[in-house]
CSV table of N, CA, C and O in Angstrom, one decimal:
chain,number,residue,atom,x,y,z
A,1,MET,N,0.7,-1.2,0.2
A,1,MET,CA,0.0,0.4,-0.1
A,1,MET,C,0.9,1.2,0.3
A,1,MET,O,1.8,1.4,0.6
A,2,SER,N,0.7,2.3,-1.0
A,2,SER,CA,1.5,3.6,-0.9
A,2,SER,C,0.8,4.2,0.1
A,2,SER,O,-0.2,4.4,0.8
A,3,TRP,N,1.6,5.5,0.5
A,3,TRP,CA,1.3,6.1,1.8
A,3,TRP,C,0.1,7.1,1.3
A,3,TRP,O,-1.0,7.3,1.8
A,4,GLN,N,0.0,7.3,-0.2
A,4,GLN,CA,-1.3,8.3,-0.6
A,4,GLN,C,-2.4,7.3,-0.3
A,4,GLN,O,-3.5,7.9,0.3
A,5,VAL,N,-2.6,6.1,-0.5
A,5,VAL,CA,-3.6,5.3,-0.4
A,5,VAL,C,-4.0,5.3,1.0
A,5,VAL,O,-5.1,5.4,1.5
A,6,TYR,N,-2.8,5.2,2.2
A,6,TYR,CA,-3.1,5.4,3.6
A,6,TYR,C,-3.6,6.6,3.9
A,6,TYR,O,-4.7,6.3,4.5
A,7,VAL,N,-3.4,7.7,3.3
A,7,VAL,CA,-3.9,8.9,3.5
A,7,VAL,C,-5.4,9.0,3.1
A,7,VAL,O,-6.3,9.4,4.1
A,8,ASP,N,-5.5,8.6,2.0
A,8,ASP,CA,-7.0,8.6,1.4
A,8,ASP,C,-7.9,7.6,2.0
A,8,ASP,O,-9.1,8.0,2.1
A,9,ASP,N,-7.6,6.3,2.1
A,9,ASP,CA,-8.6,5.4,2.8
A,9,ASP,C,-8.6,5.0,4.2
A,9,ASP,O,-9.5,4.6,4.6
A,10,HIS,N,-7.5,5.8,5.0
A,10,HIS,CA,-7.6,5.4,6.6
A,10,HIS,C,-7.4,6.8,7.2
A,10,HIS,O,-8.3,6.8,8.2
A,11,LEU,N,-6.8,7.8,6.8
A,11,LEU,CA,-6.8,8.9,7.5
A,11,LEU,C,-8.0,9.8,7.3
A,11,LEU,O,-8.4,10.3,8.0
A,12,MET,N,-8.3,10.0,5.9
A,12,MET,CA,-9.5,10.8,5.5
A,12,MET,C,-10.7,10.0,5.7
A,12,MET,O,-11.8,10.5,5.2
A,13,CYS,N,-10.7,8.8,6.2
A,13,CYS,CA,-12.2,8.2,6.3
A,13,CYS,C,-12.9,8.8,7.1
A,13,CYS,O,-12.9,9.2,8.1
A,14,ASP,N,-14.5,8.3,6.9
A,14,ASP,CA,-15.6,8.8,7.8
A,14,ASP,C,-15.8,7.6,9.0
A,14,ASP,O,-15.8,6.6,8.7
A,15,ILE,N,-15.5,8.1,10.3
A,15,ILE,CA,-15.7,7.2,11.5
A,15,ILE,C,-16.8,7.8,12.1
A,15,ILE,O,-16.6,8.8,12.8
A,16,ASP,N,-17.8,7.0,12.3
A,16,ASP,CA,-19.2,7.4,12.9
A,16,ASP,C,-19.8,9.1,12.8
A,16,ASP,O,-20.1,9.9,13.8
A,17,GLY,N,-19.5,9.2,11.7
A,17,GLY,CA,-20.0,10.9,11.4
A,17,GLY,C,-19.0,11.8,11.3
A,17,GLY,O,-18.9,13.0,11.2
A,18,HIS,N,-17.6,11.3,11.8
A,18,HIS,CA,-16.5,12.4,11.9
A,18,HIS,C,-15.4,11.9,11.1
A,18,HIS,O,-15.0,10.9,10.5
A,19,HIS,N,-14.7,13.3,10.7
A,19,HIS,CA,-13.6,13.0,9.5
A,19,HIS,C,-12.6,13.9,9.6
A,19,HIS,O,-13.1,15.0,10.0
A,20,LEU,N,-11.6,13.7,9.4
A,20,LEU,CA,-10.6,14.9,9.3
A,20,LEU,C,-10.7,16.0,8.3
A,20,LEU,O,-11.1,15.6,7.2
A,21,ALA,N,-10.4,17.2,8.4
A,21,ALA,CA,-10.2,18.1,7.1
A,21,ALA,C,-9.4,17.8,6.4
A,21,ALA,O,-9.5,18.3,5.1
A,22,SER,N,-8.1,17.7,6.7
A,22,SER,CA,-7.0,17.2,5.8
A,22,SER,C,-6.3,16.8,6.4
A,22,SER,O,-6.1,16.6,8.1
A,23,ALA,N,-5.1,15.8,5.9
A,23,ALA,CA,-4.1,14.9,6.6
A,23,ALA,C,-3.1,15.0,5.6
A,23,ALA,O,-3.0,15.0,4.3
A,24,ALA,N,-1.4,14.6,6.3
A,24,ALA,CA,-0.4,14.5,5.6
A,24,ALA,C,0.4,13.7,6.2
A,24,ALA,O,0.6,13.6,7.3
A,25,ILE,N,1.4,12.8,5.3
A,25,ILE,CA,2.7,12.3,6.0
A,25,ILE,C,3.8,12.9,5.6
A,25,ILE,O,4.0,13.1,4.3
A,26,VAL,N,4.6,13.5,6.5
A,26,VAL,CA,5.7,14.2,6.0
A,26,VAL,C,7.1,13.6,6.5
A,26,VAL,O,7.0,13.3,7.7
A,27,GLY,N,8.2,13.3,5.8
A,27,GLY,CA,9.0,12.9,6.4
A,27,GLY,C,9.8,13.9,7.2
A,27,GLY,O,9.7,14.9,7.1
A,28,HIS,N,11.0,13.2,8.0
A,28,HIS,CA,11.6,14.3,9.0
A,28,HIS,C,12.2,15.1,8.3
A,28,HIS,O,12.6,16.3,8.9
A,29,ASP,N,12.6,15.0,6.9
A,29,ASP,CA,13.4,16.1,6.1
A,29,ASP,C,12.5,17.5,5.4
A,29,ASP,O,12.9,18.4,5.0
A,30,GLY,N,11.1,17.0,6.0
A,30,GLY,CA,10.2,18.0,5.4
A,30,GLY,C,9.4,17.5,4.0
A,30,GLY,O,8.7,18.6,3.5
A,31,SER,N,10.0,16.6,3.6
A,31,SER,CA,9.3,16.2,2.4
A,31,SER,C,8.1,15.6,2.4
A,31,SER,O,7.7,14.5,3.1
A,32,VAL,N,7.1,15.8,1.4
A,32,VAL,CA,5.8,15.5,1.4
A,32,VAL,C,5.6,13.8,1.1
A,32,VAL,O,6.0,13.6,0.0
A,33,TRP,N,5.2,12.9,1.6
A,33,TRP,CA,5.3,11.6,1.2
A,33,TRP,C,3.6,11.6,0.6
A,33,TRP,O,3.5,10.5,-0.4
A,34,ALA,N,2.8,12.0,1.2
A,34,ALA,CA,1.2,11.9,0.9
A,34,ALA,C,0.7,12.9,1.5
A,34,ALA,O,1.1,13.5,2.5
A,35,GLN,N,-0.6,13.4,1.0
A,35,GLN,CA,-1.5,14.3,1.6
A,35,GLN,C,-2.6,14.4,0.9
A,35,GLN,O,-3.0,14.0,-0.2
A,36,SER,N,-3.7,15.1,1.6
A,36,SER,CA,-5.1,15.1,1.2
A,36,SER,C,-4.9,16.4,0.4
A,36,SER,O,-4.2,17.1,0.8
A,37,SER,N,-5.8,16.6,-0.8
A,37,SER,CA,-6.2,17.8,-1.6
A,37,SER,C,-5.9,19.3,-0.8
A,37,SER,O,-5.5,20.2,-1.1
A,38,ALA,N,-6.6,19.1,0.5
A,38,ALA,CA,-6.8,20.3,1.1
A,38,ALA,C,-5.6,20.5,2.2
A,38,ALA,O,-5.9,21.4,3.0
A,39,PHE,N,-4.7,19.6,2.6
A,39,PHE,CA,-3.7,20.1,3.1
A,39,PHE,C,-3.0,21.5,2.9
A,39,PHE,O,-2.6,21.4,1.7
A,40,PRO,N,-2.8,22.1,3.9
A,40,PRO,CA,-2.0,23.5,3.9
A,40,PRO,C,-0.8,23.3,3.4
A,40,PRO,O,0.1,22.6,3.7
A,41,LYS,N,-0.4,24.2,2.3
A,41,LYS,CA,1.2,24.4,2.1
A,41,LYS,C,2.2,24.9,3.4
A,41,LYS,O,1.5,25.6,3.9
A,42,PHE,N,2.8,23.9,3.8
A,42,PHE,CA,3.5,24.6,5.1
A,42,PHE,C,5.0,25.1,4.6
A,42,PHE,O,5.5,24.9,3.3
A,43,LYS,N,5.6,25.6,5.6
A,43,LYS,CA,7.0,26.5,5.4
A,43,LYS,C,7.9,25.5,6.0
A,43,LYS,O,7.4,24.9,6.9
A,44,PRO,N,8.8,25.1,5.3
A,44,PRO,CA,10.1,24.5,6.0
A,44,PRO,C,10.3,24.8,7.4
A,44,PRO,O,10.6,23.8,8.1
A,45,GLU,N,10.4,26.1,7.7
A,45,GLU,CA,10.7,26.1,9.3
A,45,GLU,C,9.5,25.5,10.2
A,45,GLU,O,9.9,25.7,11.3
A,46,GLU,N,8.3,25.4,9.6
A,46,GLU,CA,7.5,24.9,10.4
A,46,GLU,C,7.5,23.6,10.7
A,46,GLU,O,7.3,23.2,11.9
A,47,ILE,N,8.1,22.8,10.0
A,47,ILE,CA,8.3,21.3,10.1
A,47,ILE,C,9.6,21.3,10.7
A,47,ILE,O,9.7,20.4,11.9
A,48,THR,N,10.7,22.2,10.6
A,48,THR,CA,11.9,22.2,11.5
A,48,THR,C,11.6,22.3,13.0
A,48,THR,O,12.1,21.6,13.9
A,49,ALA,N,10.5,23.4,13.4
A,49,ALA,CA,10.0,23.5,14.6
A,49,ALA,C,9.4,22.3,15.2
A,49,ALA,O,9.8,21.9,16.6
A,50,ILE,N,8.6,21.8,14.5
A,50,ILE,CA,8.0,20.4,15.2
A,50,ILE,C,9.0,19.4,14.9
A,50,ILE,O,8.8,18.6,16.3
A,51,MET,N,9.9,19.5,14.5
A,51,MET,CA,11.0,17.9,14.6
A,51,MET,C,11.5,18.3,15.8
A,51,MET,O,12.1,17.5,16.7
A,52,LYS,N,12.0,19.5,16.0
A,52,LYS,CA,12.6,20.3,17.3
A,52,LYS,C,12.1,19.8,18.7
A,52,LYS,O,12.5,19.4,19.4
A,53,ASP,N,10.6,19.7,18.6
A,53,ASP,CA,9.7,19.5,19.6
A,53,ASP,C,9.8,18.1,20.0
A,53,ASP,O,9.7,17.7,20.8
A,54,PHE,N,10.0,17.5,19.1
A,54,PHE,CA,10.1,15.7,19.4
A,54,PHE,C,11.3,15.4,20.1
A,54,PHE,O,11.4,14.8,21.0
A,55,ASP,N,12.5,16.3,19.4
A,55,ASP,CA,13.4,16.3,20.5
A,55,ASP,C,13.9,17.0,21.8
A,55,ASP,O,14.2,16.4,22.5
A,56,GLU,N,13.0,18.2,21.8
A,56,GLU,CA,12.9,18.8,23.1
A,56,GLU,C,11.5,19.2,23.2
A,56,GLU,O,11.3,20.4,22.9
A,57,PRO,N,10.8,18.1,23.8
A,57,PRO,CA,9.5,18.3,24.2
A,57,PRO,C,9.1,19.6,24.8
A,57,PRO,O,10.0,20.1,26.0
A,58,GLY,N,8.1,20.4,24.6
A,58,GLY,CA,8.0,21.8,25.2
A,58,GLY,C,8.3,22.9,24.5
A,58,GLY,O,8.2,24.1,24.8
A,59,SER,N,9.5,22.7,23.3
A,59,SER,CA,9.9,23.8,22.8
A,59,SER,C,8.8,24.6,22.0
A,59,SER,O,9.0,26.0,21.6
A,60,LEU,N,7.5,24.1,21.5
A,60,LEU,CA,6.6,24.8,21.0
A,60,LEU,C,5.8,25.6,21.7
A,60,LEU,O,5.0,26.5,21.3
A,61,ALA,N,5.7,25.1,23.1
A,61,ALA,CA,4.8,25.7,24.0
A,61,ALA,C,4.9,27.2,23.9
A,61,ALA,O,3.7,27.9,24.1
A,62,PRO,N,5.8,27.8,24.1
A,62,PRO,CA,5.9,29.3,24.1
A,62,PRO,C,5.4,30.0,22.9
A,62,PRO,O,4.9,31.0,23.0
A,63,THR,N,5.7,29.5,21.8
A,63,THR,CA,5.4,30.2,20.5
A,63,THR,C,4.0,29.3,19.7
A,63,THR,O,3.7,30.2,19.0
A,64,GLY,N,3.9,28.5,20.1
A,64,GLY,CA,2.7,27.8,19.5
A,64,GLY,C,3.2,26.8,18.3
A,64,GLY,O,4.3,27.0,17.9
A,65,LEU,N,2.4,25.9,17.9
A,65,LEU,CA,2.6,25.1,16.6
A,65,LEU,C,2.3,25.8,15.4
A,65,LEU,O,0.9,26.2,15.4
A,66,HIS,N,3.2,26.0,14.3
A,66,HIS,CA,2.5,26.9,13.0
A,66,HIS,C,2.5,25.9,12.1
A,66,HIS,O,3.4,24.9,11.9
A,67,LEU,N,1.3,25.6,11.5
A,67,LEU,CA,1.3,24.7,10.2
A,67,LEU,C,0.5,25.2,9.1
A,67,LEU,O,-0.6,26.0,9.4
A,68,GLY,N,1.0,25.4,8.3
A,68,GLY,CA,0.3,26.4,7.0
A,68,GLY,C,0.1,27.8,7.3
A,68,GLY,O,-1.0,28.3,6.9
A,69,GLY,N,1.1,28.4,8.1
A,69,GLY,CA,0.8,29.9,8.8
A,69,GLY,C,-0.2,29.9,9.5
A,69,GLY,O,-0.7,31.1,10.2
A,70,THR,N,-0.8,28.9,10.2
A,70,THR,CA,-1.9,29.1,11.1
A,70,THR,C,-1.4,28.5,12.4
A,70,THR,O,-0.2,27.6,12.4
A,71,LYS,N,-1.7,29.2,13.4
A,71,LYS,CA,-0.9,28.9,14.7
A,71,LYS,C,-2.1,28.2,15.7
A,71,LYS,O,-3.3,28.5,15.7
A,72,TYR,N,-1.5,27.0,15.9
A,72,TYR,CA,-2.0,26.1,17.0
A,72,TYR,C,-1.7,26.4,18.4
A,72,TYR,O,-0.5,26.5,18.3
A,73,MET,N,-2.4,26.7,19.2
A,73,MET,CA,-2.2,26.3,20.6
A,73,MET,C,-1.7,25.0,21.1
A,73,MET,O,-2.6,24.1,20.7
A,74,VAL,N,-0.2,24.6,21.7
A,74,VAL,CA,0.1,23.2,22.3
A,74,VAL,C,-0.6,22.9,23.2
A,74,VAL,O,-0.6,23.6,24.0
A,75,ILE,N,-1.3,21.8,23.3
A,75,ILE,CA,-1.9,21.0,24.6
A,75,ILE,C,-1.2,19.9,24.6
A,75,ILE,O,-0.4,19.5,24.0
A,76,GLN,N,-2.0,19.3,25.7
A,76,GLN,CA,-1.3,17.6,25.9
A,76,GLN,C,-0.5,17.0,24.6
A,76,GLN,O,-1.3,17.0,23.8
A,77,GLY,N,0.4,16.3,24.7
A,77,GLY,CA,0.9,15.4,24.0
A,77,GLY,C,1.7,14.3,24.8
A,77,GLY,O,1.5,14.1,25.9
A,78,GLU,N,2.5,13.8,24.2
A,78,GLU,CA,3.2,12.6,24.5
A,78,GLU,C,4.7,12.8,24.1
A,78,GLU,O,5.1,13.0,23.0
A,79,GLY,N,5.5,13.3,25.1
A,79,GLY,CA,7.0,13.7,24.8
A,79,GLY,C,7.6,13.2,24.0
A,79,GLY,O,8.0,11.6,24.3
A,80,GLY,N,8.1,13.8,22.9
A,80,GLY,CA,9.1,12.8,21.8
A,80,GLY,C,8.1,11.8,20.9
A,80,GLY,O,8.8,11.3,20.0
A,81,ALA,N,6.9,12.0,21.2
A,81,ALA,CA,6.0,11.1,20.5
A,81,ALA,C,5.1,11.9,19.5
A,81,ALA,O,4.4,11.5,18.4
A,82,VAL,N,4.0,12.7,20.4
A,82,VAL,CA,2.9,12.8,19.9
A,82,VAL,C,2.8,14.9,20.2
A,82,VAL,O,3.0,14.9,21.3
A,83,ILE,N,2.5,15.7,19.4
A,83,ILE,CA,2.1,16.9,19.6
A,83,ILE,C,0.7,17.3,19.3
A,83,ILE,O,0.6,16.9,18.2
A,84,ARG,N,0.0,17.9,20.2
A,84,ARG,CA,-1.2,18.3,19.8
A,84,ARG,C,-1.6,19.7,19.8
A,84,ARG,O,-1.2,20.5,20.7
A,85,GLY,N,-1.9,20.3,18.9
A,85,GLY,CA,-2.4,21.8,18.8
A,85,GLY,C,-4.0,21.8,18.7
A,85,GLY,O,-4.7,20.9,17.9
A,86,LYS,N,-4.4,23.1,19.3
A,86,LYS,CA,-5.6,23.3,19.1
A,86,LYS,C,-5.8,24.9,18.7
A,86,LYS,O,-5.4,25.7,19.1
A,87,LYS,N,-6.9,24.8,17.6
A,87,LYS,CA,-6.9,26.4,17.0
A,87,LYS,C,-8.3,27.1,17.5
A,87,LYS,O,-8.5,27.8,18.0
A,88,SER,N,-9.2,26.1,17.9
A,88,SER,CA,-10.7,26.3,18.3
A,88,SER,C,-11.3,25.0,18.8
A,88,SER,O,-10.8,24.2,19.2
A,89,THR,N,-12.5,25.3,19.5
A,89,THR,CA,-13.1,23.8,20.1
A,89,THR,C,-13.2,22.8,18.9
A,89,THR,O,-13.5,21.8,19.4
A,90,PHE,N,-13.2,23.1,17.7
A,90,PHE,CA,-13.4,21.9,16.9
A,90,PHE,C,-12.1,22.0,16.0
A,90,PHE,O,-12.2,20.8,15.2
A,91,CYS,N,-11.3,22.2,15.8
A,91,CYS,CA,-10.0,22.2,15.6
A,91,CYS,C,-8.6,21.5,15.9
A,91,CYS,O,-8.4,22.3,16.8
A,92,ILE,N,-8.3,20.4,15.9
A,92,ILE,CA,-7.2,20.0,16.2
A,92,ILE,C,-6.1,19.4,15.5
A,92,ILE,O,-6.3,19.0,14.3
A,93,CYS,N,-4.8,19.9,15.7
A,93,CYS,CA,-3.8,19.5,14.9
A,93,CYS,C,-3.0,18.7,15.7
A,93,CYS,O,-2.5,18.7,16.8
A,94,ARG,N,-2.6,17.1,14.9
A,94,ARG,CA,-2.0,16.0,15.9
A,94,ARG,C,-0.7,15.7,14.7
A,94,ARG,O,-0.7,15.6,13.8
A,95,CYS,N,0.4,16.1,15.5
A,95,CYS,CA,1.6,15.4,14.8
A,95,CYS,C,2.3,14.2,15.5
A,95,CYS,O,2.7,14.5,16.7
A,96,CYS,N,2.5,13.3,14.7
A,96,CYS,CA,3.2,12.0,15.5
A,96,CYS,C,4.7,11.8,14.7
A,96,CYS,O,4.7,11.9,13.6
A,97,LEU,N,5.4,11.4,15.7
A,97,LEU,CA,6.8,11.1,15.3
A,97,LEU,C,6.6,9.5,14.8
A,97,LEU,O,6.3,8.5,16.0
A,98,LEU,N,6.9,8.9,13.7
A,98,LEU,CA,6.9,7.6,13.3
A,98,LEU,C,8.2,7.0,13.2
A,98,LEU,O,8.9,7.7,13.0
């Protein structure tokens, strides 16, 4: 299975009436492996900051998690594995280190 099929068929699927607005799989170097059509264009420095937070958990907390020019407040995560960002009551951004 390709990463694009995984994004399309597994990440973007409907579960009990809920679904993601967009999703992507991005390499440690910032290269896009697969993405949904609505995934925002991000800046390399945004991916660099996210990768730094995996190495130094909490480094994004003071400035927020930025993705595609949108700022998310960093909320609960799992140090070195998961970063969660919240924009509003309905919008969650989740970054996982695989």
